[in-house]
mmCIF file of C-alpha atoms and ligand atoms in Angstrom:
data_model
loop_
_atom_site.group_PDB
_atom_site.id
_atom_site.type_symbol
_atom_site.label_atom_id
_atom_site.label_comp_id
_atom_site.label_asym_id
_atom_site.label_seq_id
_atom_site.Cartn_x
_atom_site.Cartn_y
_atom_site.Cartn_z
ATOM 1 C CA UNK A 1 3.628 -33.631 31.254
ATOM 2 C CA UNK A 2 0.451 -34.716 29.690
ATOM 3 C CA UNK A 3 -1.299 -31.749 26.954
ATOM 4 C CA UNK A 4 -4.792 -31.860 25.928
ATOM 5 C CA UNK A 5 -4.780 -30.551 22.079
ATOM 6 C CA UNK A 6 -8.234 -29.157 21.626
ATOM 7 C CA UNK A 7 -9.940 -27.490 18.711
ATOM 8 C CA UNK A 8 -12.899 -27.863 16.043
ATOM 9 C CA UNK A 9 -12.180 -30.686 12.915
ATOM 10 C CA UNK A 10 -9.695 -28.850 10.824
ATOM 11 C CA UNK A 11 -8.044 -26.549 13.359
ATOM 12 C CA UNK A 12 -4.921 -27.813 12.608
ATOM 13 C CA UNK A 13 -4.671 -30.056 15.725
ATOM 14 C CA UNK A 14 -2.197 -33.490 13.827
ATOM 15 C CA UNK A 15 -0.719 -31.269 12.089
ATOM 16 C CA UNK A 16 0.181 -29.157 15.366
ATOM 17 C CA UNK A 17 1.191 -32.204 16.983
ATOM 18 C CA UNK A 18 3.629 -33.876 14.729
ATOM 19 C CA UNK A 19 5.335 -30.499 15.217
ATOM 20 C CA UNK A 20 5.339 -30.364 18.954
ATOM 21 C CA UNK A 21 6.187 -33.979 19.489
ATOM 22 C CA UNK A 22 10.046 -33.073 18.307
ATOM 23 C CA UNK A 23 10.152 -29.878 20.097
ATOM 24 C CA UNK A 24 8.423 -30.995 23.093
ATOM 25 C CA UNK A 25 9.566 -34.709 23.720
ATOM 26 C CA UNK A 26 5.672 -35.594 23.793
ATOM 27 C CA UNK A 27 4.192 -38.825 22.602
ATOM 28 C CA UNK A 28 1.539 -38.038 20.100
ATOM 29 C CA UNK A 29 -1.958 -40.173 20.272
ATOM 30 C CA UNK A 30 -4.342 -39.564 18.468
ATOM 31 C CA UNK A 31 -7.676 -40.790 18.979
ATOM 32 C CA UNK A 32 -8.668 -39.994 15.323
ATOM 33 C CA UNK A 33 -5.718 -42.157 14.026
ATOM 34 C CA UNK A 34 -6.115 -44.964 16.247
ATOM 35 C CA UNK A 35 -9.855 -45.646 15.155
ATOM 36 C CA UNK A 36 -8.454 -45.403 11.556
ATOM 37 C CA UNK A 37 -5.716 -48.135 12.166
ATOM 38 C CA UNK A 38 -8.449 -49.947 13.693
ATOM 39 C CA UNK A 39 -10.642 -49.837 10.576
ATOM 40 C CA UNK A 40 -7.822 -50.693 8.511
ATOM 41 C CA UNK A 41 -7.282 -53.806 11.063
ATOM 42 C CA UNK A 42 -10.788 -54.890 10.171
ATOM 43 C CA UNK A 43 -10.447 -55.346 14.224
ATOM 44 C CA UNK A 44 -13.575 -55.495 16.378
ATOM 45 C CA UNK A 45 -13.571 -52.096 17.412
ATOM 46 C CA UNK A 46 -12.583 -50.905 13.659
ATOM 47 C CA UNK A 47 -15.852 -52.569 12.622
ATOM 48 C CA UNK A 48 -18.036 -50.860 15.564
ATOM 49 C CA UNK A 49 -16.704 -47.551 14.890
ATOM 50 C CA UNK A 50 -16.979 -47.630 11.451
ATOM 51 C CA UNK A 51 -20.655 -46.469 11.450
ATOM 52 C CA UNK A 52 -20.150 -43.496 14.313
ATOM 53 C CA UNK A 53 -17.219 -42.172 12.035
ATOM 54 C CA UNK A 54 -18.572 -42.252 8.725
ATOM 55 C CA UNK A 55 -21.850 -40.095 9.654
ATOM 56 C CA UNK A 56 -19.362 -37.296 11.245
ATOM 57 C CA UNK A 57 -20.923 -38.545 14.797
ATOM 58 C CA UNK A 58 -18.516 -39.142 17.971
ATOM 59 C CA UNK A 59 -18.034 -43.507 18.782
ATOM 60 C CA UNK A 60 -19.500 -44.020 21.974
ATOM 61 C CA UNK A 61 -17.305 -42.595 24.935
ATOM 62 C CA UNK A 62 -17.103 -46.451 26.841
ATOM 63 C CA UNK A 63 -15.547 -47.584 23.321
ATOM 64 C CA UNK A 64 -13.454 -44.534 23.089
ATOM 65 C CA UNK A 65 -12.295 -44.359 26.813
ATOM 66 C CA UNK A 66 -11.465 -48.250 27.107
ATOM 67 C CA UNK A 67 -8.786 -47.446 23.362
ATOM 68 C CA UNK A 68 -7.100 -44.635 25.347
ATOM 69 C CA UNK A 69 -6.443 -47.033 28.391
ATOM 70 C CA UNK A 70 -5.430 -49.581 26.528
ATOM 71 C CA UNK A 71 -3.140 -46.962 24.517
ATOM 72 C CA UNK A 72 -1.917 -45.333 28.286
ATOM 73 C CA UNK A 73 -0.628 -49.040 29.117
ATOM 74 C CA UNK A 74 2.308 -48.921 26.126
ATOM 75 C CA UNK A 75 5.555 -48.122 27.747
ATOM 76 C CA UNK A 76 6.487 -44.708 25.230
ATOM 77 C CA UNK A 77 3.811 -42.415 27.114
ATOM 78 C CA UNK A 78 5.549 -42.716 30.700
ATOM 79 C CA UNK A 79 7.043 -39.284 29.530
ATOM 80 C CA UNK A 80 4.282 -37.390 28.487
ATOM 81 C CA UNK A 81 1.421 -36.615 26.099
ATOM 82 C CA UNK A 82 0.122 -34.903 23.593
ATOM 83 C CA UNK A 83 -3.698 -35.917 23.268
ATOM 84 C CA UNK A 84 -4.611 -34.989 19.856
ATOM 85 C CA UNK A 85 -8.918 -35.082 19.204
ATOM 86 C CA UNK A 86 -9.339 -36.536 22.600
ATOM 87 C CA UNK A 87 -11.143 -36.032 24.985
ATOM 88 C CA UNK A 88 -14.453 -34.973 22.698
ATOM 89 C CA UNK A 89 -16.803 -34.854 25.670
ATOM 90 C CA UNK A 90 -16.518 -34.048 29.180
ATOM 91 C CA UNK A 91 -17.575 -37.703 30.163
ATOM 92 C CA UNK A 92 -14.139 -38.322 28.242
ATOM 93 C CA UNK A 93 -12.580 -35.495 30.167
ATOM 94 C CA UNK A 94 -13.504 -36.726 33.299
ATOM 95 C CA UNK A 95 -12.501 -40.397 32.532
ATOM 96 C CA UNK A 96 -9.012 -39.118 31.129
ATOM 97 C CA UNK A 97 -8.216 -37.561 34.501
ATOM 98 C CA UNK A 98 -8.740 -40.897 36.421
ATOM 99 C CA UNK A 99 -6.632 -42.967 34.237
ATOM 100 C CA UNK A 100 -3.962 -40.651 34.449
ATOM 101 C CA UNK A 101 -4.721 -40.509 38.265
ATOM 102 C CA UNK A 102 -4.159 -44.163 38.387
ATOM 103 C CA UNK A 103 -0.933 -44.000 36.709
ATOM 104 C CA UNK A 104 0.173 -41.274 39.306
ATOM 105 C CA UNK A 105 0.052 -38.197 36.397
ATOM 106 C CA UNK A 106 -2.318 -35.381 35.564
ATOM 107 C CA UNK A 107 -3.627 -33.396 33.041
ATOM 108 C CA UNK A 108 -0.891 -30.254 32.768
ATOM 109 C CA UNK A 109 -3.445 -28.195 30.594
ATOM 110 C CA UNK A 110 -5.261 -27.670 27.466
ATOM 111 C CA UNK A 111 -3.874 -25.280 24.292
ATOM 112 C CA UNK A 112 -7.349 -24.621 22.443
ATOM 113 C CA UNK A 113 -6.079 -23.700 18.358
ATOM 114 C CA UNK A 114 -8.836 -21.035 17.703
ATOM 115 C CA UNK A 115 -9.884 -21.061 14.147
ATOM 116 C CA UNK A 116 -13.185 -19.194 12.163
ATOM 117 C CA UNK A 117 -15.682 -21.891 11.125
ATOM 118 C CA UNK A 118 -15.230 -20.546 7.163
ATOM 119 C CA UNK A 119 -11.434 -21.264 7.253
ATOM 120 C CA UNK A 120 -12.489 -25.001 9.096
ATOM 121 C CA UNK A 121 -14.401 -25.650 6.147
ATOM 122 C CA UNK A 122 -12.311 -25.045 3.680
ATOM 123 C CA UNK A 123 -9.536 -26.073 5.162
ATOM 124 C CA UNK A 124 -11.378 -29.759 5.624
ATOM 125 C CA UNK A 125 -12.709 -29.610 2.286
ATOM 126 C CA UNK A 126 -9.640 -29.357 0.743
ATOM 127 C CA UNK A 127 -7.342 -32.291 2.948
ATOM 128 C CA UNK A 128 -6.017 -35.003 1.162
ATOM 129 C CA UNK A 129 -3.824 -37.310 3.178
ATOM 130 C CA UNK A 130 -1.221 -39.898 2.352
ATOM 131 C CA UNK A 131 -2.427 -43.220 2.370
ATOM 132 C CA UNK A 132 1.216 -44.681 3.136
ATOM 133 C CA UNK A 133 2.614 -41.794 5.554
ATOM 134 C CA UNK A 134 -0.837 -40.659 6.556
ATOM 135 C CA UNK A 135 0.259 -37.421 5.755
ATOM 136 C CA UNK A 136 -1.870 -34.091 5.444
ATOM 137 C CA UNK A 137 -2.026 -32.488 3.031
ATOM 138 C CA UNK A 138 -4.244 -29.935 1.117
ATOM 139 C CA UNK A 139 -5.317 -29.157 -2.740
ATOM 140 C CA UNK A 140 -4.786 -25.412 -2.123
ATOM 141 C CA UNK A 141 -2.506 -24.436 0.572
ATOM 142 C CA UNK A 142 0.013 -27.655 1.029
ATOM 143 C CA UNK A 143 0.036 -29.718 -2.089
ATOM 144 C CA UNK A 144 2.140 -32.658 -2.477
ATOM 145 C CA UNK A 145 6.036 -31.546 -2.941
ATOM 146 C CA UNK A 146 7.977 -34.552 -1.435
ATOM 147 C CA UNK A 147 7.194 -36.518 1.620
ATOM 148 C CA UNK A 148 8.068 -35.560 5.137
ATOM 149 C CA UNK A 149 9.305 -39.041 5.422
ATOM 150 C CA UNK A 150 11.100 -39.656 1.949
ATOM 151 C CA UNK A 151 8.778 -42.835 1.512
ATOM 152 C CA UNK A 152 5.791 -41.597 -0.860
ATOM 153 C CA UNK A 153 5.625 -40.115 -4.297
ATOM 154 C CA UNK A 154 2.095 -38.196 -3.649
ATOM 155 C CA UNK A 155 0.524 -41.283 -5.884
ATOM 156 C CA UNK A 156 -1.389 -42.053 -3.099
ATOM 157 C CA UNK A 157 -3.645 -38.824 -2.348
ATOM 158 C CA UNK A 158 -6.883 -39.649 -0.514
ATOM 159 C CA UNK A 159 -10.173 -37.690 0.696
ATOM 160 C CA UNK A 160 -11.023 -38.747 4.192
ATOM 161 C CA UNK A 161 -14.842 -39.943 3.684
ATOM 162 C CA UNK A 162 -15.460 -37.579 6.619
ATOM 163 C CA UNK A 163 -14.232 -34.747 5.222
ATOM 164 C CA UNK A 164 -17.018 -34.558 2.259
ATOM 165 C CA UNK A 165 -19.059 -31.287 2.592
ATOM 166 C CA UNK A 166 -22.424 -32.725 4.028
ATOM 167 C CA UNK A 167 -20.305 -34.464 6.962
ATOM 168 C CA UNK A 168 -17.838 -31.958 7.350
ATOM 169 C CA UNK A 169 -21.198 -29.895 8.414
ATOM 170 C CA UNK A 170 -22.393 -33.253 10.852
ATOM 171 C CA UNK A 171 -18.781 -32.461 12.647
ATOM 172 C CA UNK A 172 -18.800 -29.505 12.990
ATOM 173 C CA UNK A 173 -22.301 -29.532 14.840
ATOM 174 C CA UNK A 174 -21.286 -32.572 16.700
ATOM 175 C CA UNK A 175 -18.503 -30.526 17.914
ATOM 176 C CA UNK A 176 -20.240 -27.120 19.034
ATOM 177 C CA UNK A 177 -22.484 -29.887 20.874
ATOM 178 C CA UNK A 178 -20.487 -32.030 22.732
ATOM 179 C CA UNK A 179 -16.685 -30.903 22.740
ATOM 180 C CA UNK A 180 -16.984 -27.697 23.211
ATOM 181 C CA UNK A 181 -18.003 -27.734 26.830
ATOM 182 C CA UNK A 182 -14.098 -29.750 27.803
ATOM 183 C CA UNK A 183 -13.114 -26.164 26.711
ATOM 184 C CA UNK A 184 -15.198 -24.981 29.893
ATOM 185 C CA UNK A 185 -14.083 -28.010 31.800
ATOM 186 C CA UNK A 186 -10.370 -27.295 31.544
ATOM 187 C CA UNK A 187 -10.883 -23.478 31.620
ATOM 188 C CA UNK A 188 -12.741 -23.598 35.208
ATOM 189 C CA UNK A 189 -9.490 -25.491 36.506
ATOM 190 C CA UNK A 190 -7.296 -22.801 35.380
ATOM 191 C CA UNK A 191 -5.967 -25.334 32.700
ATOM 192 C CA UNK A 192 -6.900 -23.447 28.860
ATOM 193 C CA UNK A 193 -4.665 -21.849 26.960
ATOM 194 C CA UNK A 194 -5.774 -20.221 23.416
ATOM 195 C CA UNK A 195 -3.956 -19.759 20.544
ATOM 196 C CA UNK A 196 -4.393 -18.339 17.716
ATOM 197 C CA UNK A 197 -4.287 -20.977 14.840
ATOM 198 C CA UNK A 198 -4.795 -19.076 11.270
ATOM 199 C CA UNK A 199 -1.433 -17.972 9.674
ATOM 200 C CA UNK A 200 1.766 -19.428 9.134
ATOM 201 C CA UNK A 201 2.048 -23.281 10.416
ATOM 202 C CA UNK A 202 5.762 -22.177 12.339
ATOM 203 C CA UNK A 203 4.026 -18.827 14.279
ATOM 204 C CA UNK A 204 1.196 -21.193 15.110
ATOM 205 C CA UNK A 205 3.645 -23.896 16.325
ATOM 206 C CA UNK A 206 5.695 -21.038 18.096
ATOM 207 C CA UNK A 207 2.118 -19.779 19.809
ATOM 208 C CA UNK A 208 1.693 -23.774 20.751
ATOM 209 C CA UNK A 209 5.221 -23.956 22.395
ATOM 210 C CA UNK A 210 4.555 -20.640 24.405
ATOM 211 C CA UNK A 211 1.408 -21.678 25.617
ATOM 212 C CA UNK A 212 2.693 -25.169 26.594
ATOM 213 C CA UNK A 213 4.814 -23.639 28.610
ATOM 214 C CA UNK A 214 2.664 -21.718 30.150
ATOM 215 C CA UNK A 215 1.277 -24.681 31.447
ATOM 216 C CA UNK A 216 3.982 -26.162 32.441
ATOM 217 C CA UNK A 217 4.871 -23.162 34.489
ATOM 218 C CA UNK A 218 8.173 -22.878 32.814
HETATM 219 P P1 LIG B 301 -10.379 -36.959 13.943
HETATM 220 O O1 LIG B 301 -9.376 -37.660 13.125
HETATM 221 O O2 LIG B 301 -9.871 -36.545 15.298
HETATM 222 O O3 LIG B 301 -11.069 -35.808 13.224
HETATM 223 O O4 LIG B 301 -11.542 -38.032 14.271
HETATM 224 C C1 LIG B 301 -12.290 -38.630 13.217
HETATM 225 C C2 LIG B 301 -13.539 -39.285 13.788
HETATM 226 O O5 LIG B 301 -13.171 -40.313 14.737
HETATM 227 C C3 LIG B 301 -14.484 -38.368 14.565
HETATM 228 O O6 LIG B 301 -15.350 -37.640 13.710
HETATM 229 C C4 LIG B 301 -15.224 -39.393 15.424
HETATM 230 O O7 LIG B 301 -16.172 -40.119 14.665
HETATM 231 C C5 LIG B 301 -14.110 -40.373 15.802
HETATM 232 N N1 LIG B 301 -13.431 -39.940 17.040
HETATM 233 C C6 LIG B 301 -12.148 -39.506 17.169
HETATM 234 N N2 LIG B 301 -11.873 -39.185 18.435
HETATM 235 C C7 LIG B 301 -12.997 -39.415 19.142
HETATM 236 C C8 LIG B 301 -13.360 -39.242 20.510
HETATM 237 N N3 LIG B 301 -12.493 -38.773 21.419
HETATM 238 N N4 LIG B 301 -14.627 -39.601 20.885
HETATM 239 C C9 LIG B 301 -15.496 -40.088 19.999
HETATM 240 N N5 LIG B 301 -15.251 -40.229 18.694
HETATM 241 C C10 LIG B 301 -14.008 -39.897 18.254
#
Protein backbone atom coordinates (compact mmCIF):
# COMPACT_ATOMS: atom_id res chain seq x y z
CA UNK A 1 0.00 0.00 0.00
CA UNK A 2 1.70 3.10 -1.12
CA UNK A 3 0.14 6.76 0.75
CA UNK A 4 0.74 10.07 -0.64
CA UNK A 5 1.11 12.51 2.59
CA UNK A 6 0.10 15.87 1.27
CA UNK A 7 -0.19 19.26 2.89
CA UNK A 8 1.30 22.97 2.93
CA UNK A 9 5.14 23.36 4.77
CA UNK A 10 4.26 23.01 8.38
CA UNK A 11 1.09 20.91 8.25
CA UNK A 12 2.48 18.51 10.29
CA UNK A 13 3.25 16.02 7.46
CA UNK A 14 7.11 14.18 9.27
CA UNK A 15 5.76 14.54 12.14
CA UNK A 16 2.47 12.59 10.94
CA UNK A 17 4.57 10.10 9.42
CA UNK A 18 6.97 8.95 12.02
CA UNK A 19 3.65 8.22 13.75
CA UNK A 20 2.00 6.21 11.06
CA UNK A 21 5.06 4.29 10.05
CA UNK A 22 4.64 2.11 13.54
CA UNK A 23 0.99 1.88 13.29
CA UNK A 24 0.82 1.33 9.70
CA UNK A 25 3.93 -0.90 8.77
CA UNK A 26 4.79 1.93 6.08
CA UNK A 27 8.26 2.91 5.05
CA UNK A 28 8.62 6.59 5.52
CA UNK A 29 10.57 8.72 2.61
CA UNK A 30 10.80 11.76 2.68
CA UNK A 31 11.79 13.81 -0.10
CA UNK A 32 12.57 16.81 2.22
CA UNK A 33 15.01 14.60 4.28
CA UNK A 34 16.68 12.96 1.54
CA UNK A 35 17.83 16.36 -0.14
CA UNK A 36 19.04 17.27 3.42
CA UNK A 37 21.23 14.04 3.78
CA UNK A 38 22.32 14.91 0.44
CA UNK A 39 23.54 18.38 1.42
CA UNK A 40 25.10 17.04 4.37
CA UNK A 41 26.89 14.40 1.86
CA UNK A 42 28.32 17.39 0.05
CA UNK A 43 27.07 14.79 -2.85
CA UNK A 44 26.40 16.06 -6.37
CA UNK A 45 22.87 16.39 -6.06
CA UNK A 46 23.29 17.96 -2.34
CA UNK A 47 25.31 20.69 -4.08
CA UNK A 48 22.59 21.27 -7.02
CA UNK A 49 19.82 21.45 -4.69
CA UNK A 50 21.30 23.53 -2.36
CA UNK A 51 20.32 26.76 -4.22
CA UNK A 52 16.43 25.57 -5.08
CA UNK A 53 16.09 24.83 -1.23
CA UNK A 54 17.54 27.69 0.35
CA UNK A 55 15.26 30.36 -1.64
CA UNK A 56 12.01 28.25 -0.42
CA UNK A 57 11.73 27.22 -4.35
CA UNK A 58 10.93 23.42 -5.41
CA UNK A 59 14.57 21.45 -7.07
CA UNK A 60 13.77 20.74 -10.46
CA UNK A 61 11.21 17.75 -10.85
CA UNK A 62 13.95 15.54 -13.33
CA UNK A 63 16.39 15.92 -10.17
CA UNK A 64 13.65 15.18 -7.78
CA UNK A 65 11.95 12.27 -9.75
CA UNK A 66 15.36 10.43 -10.68
CA UNK A 67 16.10 10.55 -6.06
CA UNK A 68 12.68 8.87 -5.61
CA UNK A 69 13.62 6.05 -8.19
CA UNK A 70 16.68 5.60 -7.02
CA UNK A 71 15.06 5.56 -3.34
CA UNK A 72 12.01 2.96 -4.85
CA UNK A 73 15.03 0.50 -5.83
CA UNK A 74 16.08 -0.17 -1.83
CA UNK A 75 14.62 -3.43 -0.80
CA UNK A 76 12.51 -1.90 2.67
CA UNK A 77 9.70 -0.19 0.39
CA UNK A 78 8.48 -3.61 -1.28
CA UNK A 79 5.79 -3.26 1.56
CA UNK A 80 4.55 0.00 1.24
CA UNK A 81 4.87 3.79 1.50
CA UNK A 82 4.36 6.64 3.09
CA UNK A 83 5.50 9.59 0.70
CA UNK A 84 6.07 12.42 2.93
CA UNK A 85 6.51 16.18 0.77
CA UNK A 86 6.46 14.28 -2.42
CA UNK A 87 5.07 14.54 -5.10
CA UNK A 88 5.11 18.70 -5.10
CA UNK A 89 3.84 18.98 -8.66
CA UNK A 90 1.66 17.05 -10.81
CA UNK A 91 4.62 16.40 -13.31
CA UNK A 92 5.89 14.55 -10.02
CA UNK A 93 2.49 13.00 -9.60
CA UNK A 94 2.36 11.70 -12.84
CA UNK A 95 6.00 10.36 -12.82
CA UNK A 96 5.33 8.68 -9.28
CA UNK A 97 2.52 6.62 -10.78
CA UNK A 98 4.79 5.11 -13.54
CA UNK A 99 7.52 4.08 -11.32
CA UNK A 100 5.27 2.45 -9.13
CA UNK A 101 3.60 1.01 -12.34
CA UNK A 102 6.87 -0.46 -13.23
CA UNK A 103 7.34 -2.07 -10.00
CA UNK A 104 3.76 -3.65 -10.38
CA UNK A 105 2.15 -1.16 -7.36
CA UNK A 106 -0.03 1.92 -7.30
CA UNK A 107 -0.79 4.86 -5.63
CA UNK A 108 -3.60 3.66 -2.79
CA UNK A 109 -4.54 7.42 -2.10
CA UNK A 110 -3.70 10.71 -0.74
CA UNK A 111 -4.62 11.96 3.17
CA UNK A 112 -4.39 15.91 2.62
CA UNK A 113 -3.59 17.37 6.67
CA UNK A 114 -5.70 20.62 6.31
CA UNK A 115 -4.20 23.39 8.28
CA UNK A 116 -5.02 27.59 8.31
CA UNK A 117 -2.08 29.44 6.72
CA UNK A 118 -1.70 31.59 10.31
CA UNK A 119 -1.17 28.33 12.32
CA UNK A 120 1.51 27.18 9.16
CA UNK A 121 3.35 30.14 9.96
CA UNK A 122 3.76 29.99 13.22
CA UNK A 123 4.03 26.70 13.49
CA UNK A 124 7.25 26.94 10.89
CA UNK A 125 8.50 29.86 12.57
CA UNK A 126 8.84 28.33 15.64
CA UNK A 127 10.56 24.53 14.50
CA UNK A 128 13.74 23.74 15.76
CA UNK A 129 14.98 20.28 14.89
CA UNK A 130 17.62 17.98 16.26
CA UNK A 131 20.67 18.06 14.47
CA UNK A 132 21.61 14.36 15.66
CA UNK A 133 17.96 12.69 15.64
CA UNK A 134 16.59 15.18 13.17
CA UNK A 135 13.94 15.60 15.44
CA UNK A 136 11.07 18.34 15.42
CA UNK A 137 10.60 20.20 17.59
CA UNK A 138 9.09 23.68 18.45
CA UNK A 139 9.98 26.84 20.87
CA UNK A 140 6.30 27.07 21.91
CA UNK A 141 4.26 24.04 21.62
CA UNK A 142 6.96 20.94 21.80
CA UNK A 143 10.11 22.08 23.45
CA UNK A 144 12.91 19.85 24.09
CA UNK A 145 12.00 17.29 27.14
CA UNK A 146 14.09 14.14 26.27
CA UNK A 147 14.65 12.58 22.94
CA UNK A 148 12.32 10.21 21.20
CA UNK A 149 15.36 8.16 20.65
CA UNK A 150 17.30 8.46 24.08
CA UNK A 151 20.43 9.71 22.00
CA UNK A 152 20.33 13.71 22.32
CA UNK A 153 20.38 16.11 25.20
CA UNK A 154 18.44 19.07 23.19
CA UNK A 155 22.21 20.73 22.91
CA UNK A 156 21.81 20.53 19.47
CA UNK A 157 18.61 22.76 18.57
CA UNK A 158 18.68 24.12 15.00
CA UNK A 159 16.47 26.59 12.74
CA UNK A 160 16.03 25.08 9.34
CA UNK A 161 17.41 28.08 7.02
CA UNK A 162 14.07 27.59 5.24
CA UNK A 163 12.03 28.12 7.89
CA UNK A 164 13.12 32.01 8.43
CA UNK A 165 10.05 34.31 7.98
CA UNK A 166 10.84 35.83 4.44
CA UNK A 167 11.19 32.08 3.03
CA UNK A 168 8.69 30.57 5.02
CA UNK A 169 6.45 33.20 2.86
CA UNK A 170 8.54 31.94 -0.70
CA UNK A 171 7.01 28.29 0.42
CA UNK A 172 4.17 28.90 1.08
CA UNK A 173 3.52 30.67 -2.40
CA UNK A 174 5.51 28.04 -4.10
CA UNK A 175 3.09 25.70 -2.66
CA UNK A 176 -0.44 27.37 -3.47
CA UNK A 177 1.38 27.43 -7.04
CA UNK A 178 2.54 24.26 -7.86
CA UNK A 179 1.42 21.53 -5.21
CA UNK A 180 -1.69 22.35 -4.73
CA UNK A 181 -3.11 21.18 -8.01
CA UNK A 182 -1.75 17.01 -6.99
CA UNK A 183 -4.60 17.76 -4.47
CA UNK A 184 -6.93 18.00 -7.69
CA UNK A 185 -4.97 15.27 -9.36
CA UNK A 186 -5.60 12.64 -6.70
CA UNK A 187 -9.10 14.01 -5.87
CA UNK A 188 -10.42 13.50 -9.66
CA UNK A 189 -9.29 9.71 -9.24
CA UNK A 190 -11.33 9.29 -6.24
CA UNK A 191 -7.96 9.03 -4.27
CA UNK A 192 -8.09 12.36 -1.43
CA UNK A 193 -8.82 12.04 1.81
CA UNK A 194 -8.84 15.28 4.24
CA UNK A 195 -8.13 15.52 7.59
CA UNK A 196 -8.26 17.79 9.84
CA UNK A 197 -4.68 18.58 11.18
CA UNK A 198 -4.95 21.43 14.08
CA UNK A 199 -5.38 19.92 17.63
CA UNK A 200 -3.90 17.29 19.51
CA UNK A 201 -0.91 15.35 17.53
CA UNK A 202 -2.78 11.63 18.72
CA UNK A 203 -6.59 12.84 17.30
CA UNK A 204 -4.71 14.01 14.24
CA UNK A 205 -2.79 10.69 13.98
CA UNK A 206 -6.17 8.85 14.82
CA UNK A 207 -7.94 11.09 11.80
CA UNK A 208 -4.67 9.86 9.60
CA UNK A 209 -5.25 6.11 10.48
CA UNK A 210 -9.08 6.41 9.64
CA UNK A 211 -8.56 7.98 6.52
CA UNK A 212 -5.80 5.51 5.49
CA UNK A 213 -8.07 3.13 5.78
CA UNK A 214 -10.40 4.50 3.95
CA UNK A 215 -8.20 4.12 1.24
CA UNK A 216 -7.31 1.03 1.68
CA UNK A 217 -10.90 0.00 1.66
CA UNK A 218 -10.55 -1.64 4.97
P1 LIG B 1 10.40 19.72 3.15
O1 LIG B 1 11.36 19.18 4.14
O2 LIG B 1 9.46 18.68 2.60
O3 LIG B 1 9.66 20.96 3.62
O4 LIG B 1 11.27 20.18 1.87
C1 LIG B 1 12.27 21.20 2.00
C2 LIG B 1 12.66 21.71 0.62
O5 LIG B 1 13.20 20.62 -0.17
C3 LIG B 1 11.52 22.27 -0.23
O6 LIG B 1 11.23 23.62 0.10
C4 LIG B 1 12.13 22.12 -1.63
O7 LIG B 1 13.12 23.10 -1.87
C5 LIG B 1 12.84 20.77 -1.54
N1 LIG B 1 11.93 19.67 -1.90
C6 LIG B 1 11.45 18.70 -1.08
N2 LIG B 1 10.63 17.87 -1.74
C7 LIG B 1 10.58 18.32 -3.01
C8 LIG B 1 9.87 17.91 -4.18
N3 LIG B 1 9.05 16.84 -4.17
N4 LIG B 1 10.07 18.62 -5.33
C9 LIG B 1 10.90 19.66 -5.36
N5 LIG B 1 11.55 20.14 -4.30
C10 LIG B 1 11.40 19.48 -3.12
Amino acid sequence: MNIILLGAPGSGKGTQAKALMDAEGLTHVSSGDLFRANIRGKTPLGVAATDYMSRGALVPDDLTIAMIRERLAAPDVTTGVLFDGFPRTVAQAEALDRMLGEIGQSVAGAVLIDVAEDALVERLSGRRICRECQTPFHVLFKPFEACPEARCDGEHLYQRDDDKPETVRARLEVYRAQTEPVIDYYAAQGKLQRVAGEGPMTEITQRMCAAIAELSGA
